[in-house]
């Protein structure tokens, strides 16, 4: 699976200035999922240009269900990374 992620995600290929590539691999519920993301930063703005996802989840009964689950997880993760806030540092408000 990692070899496929490296191949399809162009891992190790040089990128121009202002662009980068990251990788994440996670195991959960007897499945392994890997993603690479290519991003560009221009004037402080981050733009996700490409995401490659590979998954080893065993026998698949509904391929479209697996596809939508992976896409949804990717969108959820990107939303948290790009727009999320760390609320752990905030002090609780007192009532009254």
Tab-separated table of C-alpha atoms in Angstrom:
chain	number	residue	atom	x	y	z
A	1	UNK	CA	0.000	0.000	0.000
A	2	UNK	CA	2.804	2.419	0.836
A	3	UNK	CA	4.454	1.718	-2.522
A	4	UNK	CA	1.193	2.620	-4.287
A	5	UNK	CA	0.872	5.826	-2.240
A	6	UNK	CA	4.455	6.800	-3.087
A	7	UNK	CA	3.848	6.118	-6.790
A	8	UNK	CA	0.435	7.750	-7.200
A	9	UNK	CA	1.205	10.628	-4.830
A	10	UNK	CA	4.493	11.499	-6.577
A	11	UNK	CA	6.282	11.292	-3.226
A	12	UNK	CA	9.923	12.297	-3.500
A	13	UNK	CA	9.500	14.321	-6.682
A	14	UNK	CA	10.733	17.903	-6.341
A	15	UNK	CA	8.197	20.714	-6.120
A	16	UNK	CA	8.600	24.376	-7.050
A	17	UNK	CA	9.099	27.119	-4.482
A	18	UNK	CA	5.929	27.890	-2.522
A	19	UNK	CA	4.549	24.369	-2.913
A	20	UNK	CA	4.836	21.325	-0.714
A	21	UNK	CA	3.657	17.782	-0.218
A	22	UNK	CA	2.699	15.989	2.982
A	23	UNK	CA	1.766	12.436	3.857
A	24	UNK	CA	-0.370	10.764	6.513
A	25	UNK	CA	-1.052	7.095	7.201
A	26	UNK	CA	-3.603	5.791	9.678
A	27	UNK	CA	-4.870	2.394	10.796
A	28	UNK	CA	-8.387	2.013	12.166
A	29	UNK	CA	-11.116	-0.661	12.162
A	30	UNK	CA	-8.904	-3.196	10.354
A	31	UNK	CA	-8.218	-0.733	7.507
A	32	UNK	CA	-5.131	1.239	6.575
A	33	UNK	CA	-5.542	4.574	4.792
A	34	UNK	CA	-2.790	6.756	3.374
A	35	UNK	CA	-3.053	10.235	1.876
A	36	UNK	CA	-0.699	12.686	0.248
A	37	UNK	CA	-1.653	16.326	-0.123
A	38	UNK	CA	-0.040	18.859	-2.429
A	39	UNK	CA	-0.448	22.457	-1.307
A	40	UNK	CA	0.600	25.866	-2.546
A	41	UNK	CA	1.109	28.954	-0.394
A	42	UNK	CA	0.744	32.349	-2.045
A	43	UNK	CA	0.636	35.574	-0.022
A	44	UNK	CA	-0.179	33.575	3.125
A	45	UNK	CA	-3.107	31.769	1.463
A	46	UNK	CA	-3.001	27.970	1.487
A	47	UNK	CA	-4.523	26.190	-1.490
A	48	UNK	CA	-4.854	22.409	-1.575
A	49	UNK	CA	-4.138	21.478	-5.167
A	50	UNK	CA	-4.251	17.684	-5.055
A	51	UNK	CA	-4.978	14.857	-2.628
A	52	UNK	CA	-4.237	11.192	-3.338
A	53	UNK	CA	-5.864	8.547	-1.140
A	54	UNK	CA	-5.040	4.830	-0.976
A	55	UNK	CA	-6.860	2.357	1.228
A	56	UNK	CA	-6.504	-1.283	2.183
A	57	UNK	CA	-9.848	-2.157	3.761
A	58	UNK	CA	-10.174	-5.801	2.800
A	59	UNK	CA	-13.220	-7.136	0.993
A	60	UNK	CA	-15.425	-4.359	-0.382
A	61	UNK	CA	-19.152	-4.926	-0.818
A	62	UNK	CA	-20.042	-1.358	-1.812
A	63	UNK	CA	-17.128	0.406	-3.566
A	64	UNK	CA	-18.999	3.714	-3.818
A	65	UNK	CA	-19.582	3.629	-0.052
A	66	UNK	CA	-15.851	3.234	0.573
A	67	UNK	CA	-15.094	6.045	-1.880
A	68	UNK	CA	-17.516	8.474	-0.244
A	69	UNK	CA	-16.254	7.572	3.239
A	70	UNK	CA	-12.663	8.307	2.197
A	71	UNK	CA	-13.618	11.559	0.488
A	72	UNK	CA	-15.640	12.667	3.510
A	73	UNK	CA	-12.770	11.879	5.871
A	74	UNK	CA	-10.382	13.850	3.691
A	75	UNK	CA	-12.709	16.867	3.629
A	76	UNK	CA	-13.218	16.658	7.402
A	77	UNK	CA	-9.455	16.544	7.995
A	78	UNK	CA	-8.730	19.416	5.624
A	79	UNK	CA	-11.470	21.509	7.224
A	80	UNK	CA	-9.994	20.932	10.672
A	81	UNK	CA	-6.442	21.663	9.493
A	82	UNK	CA	-7.291	24.797	7.521
A	83	UNK	CA	-10.149	26.325	9.506
A	84	UNK	CA	-10.216	24.687	12.949
A	85	UNK	CA	-9.337	26.413	16.201
A	86	UNK	CA	-7.676	25.080	19.319
A	87	UNK	CA	-10.208	25.767	22.062
A	88	UNK	CA	-8.034	24.077	24.679
A	89	UNK	CA	-6.224	27.327	25.497
A	90	UNK	CA	-9.354	29.381	26.131
A	91	UNK	CA	-10.546	30.025	29.653
A	92	UNK	CA	-14.108	28.995	30.510
A	93	UNK	CA	-16.557	31.847	30.968
A	94	UNK	CA	-18.209	32.256	34.328
A	95	UNK	CA	-21.945	32.516	34.487
A	96	UNK	CA	-23.484	35.621	36.064
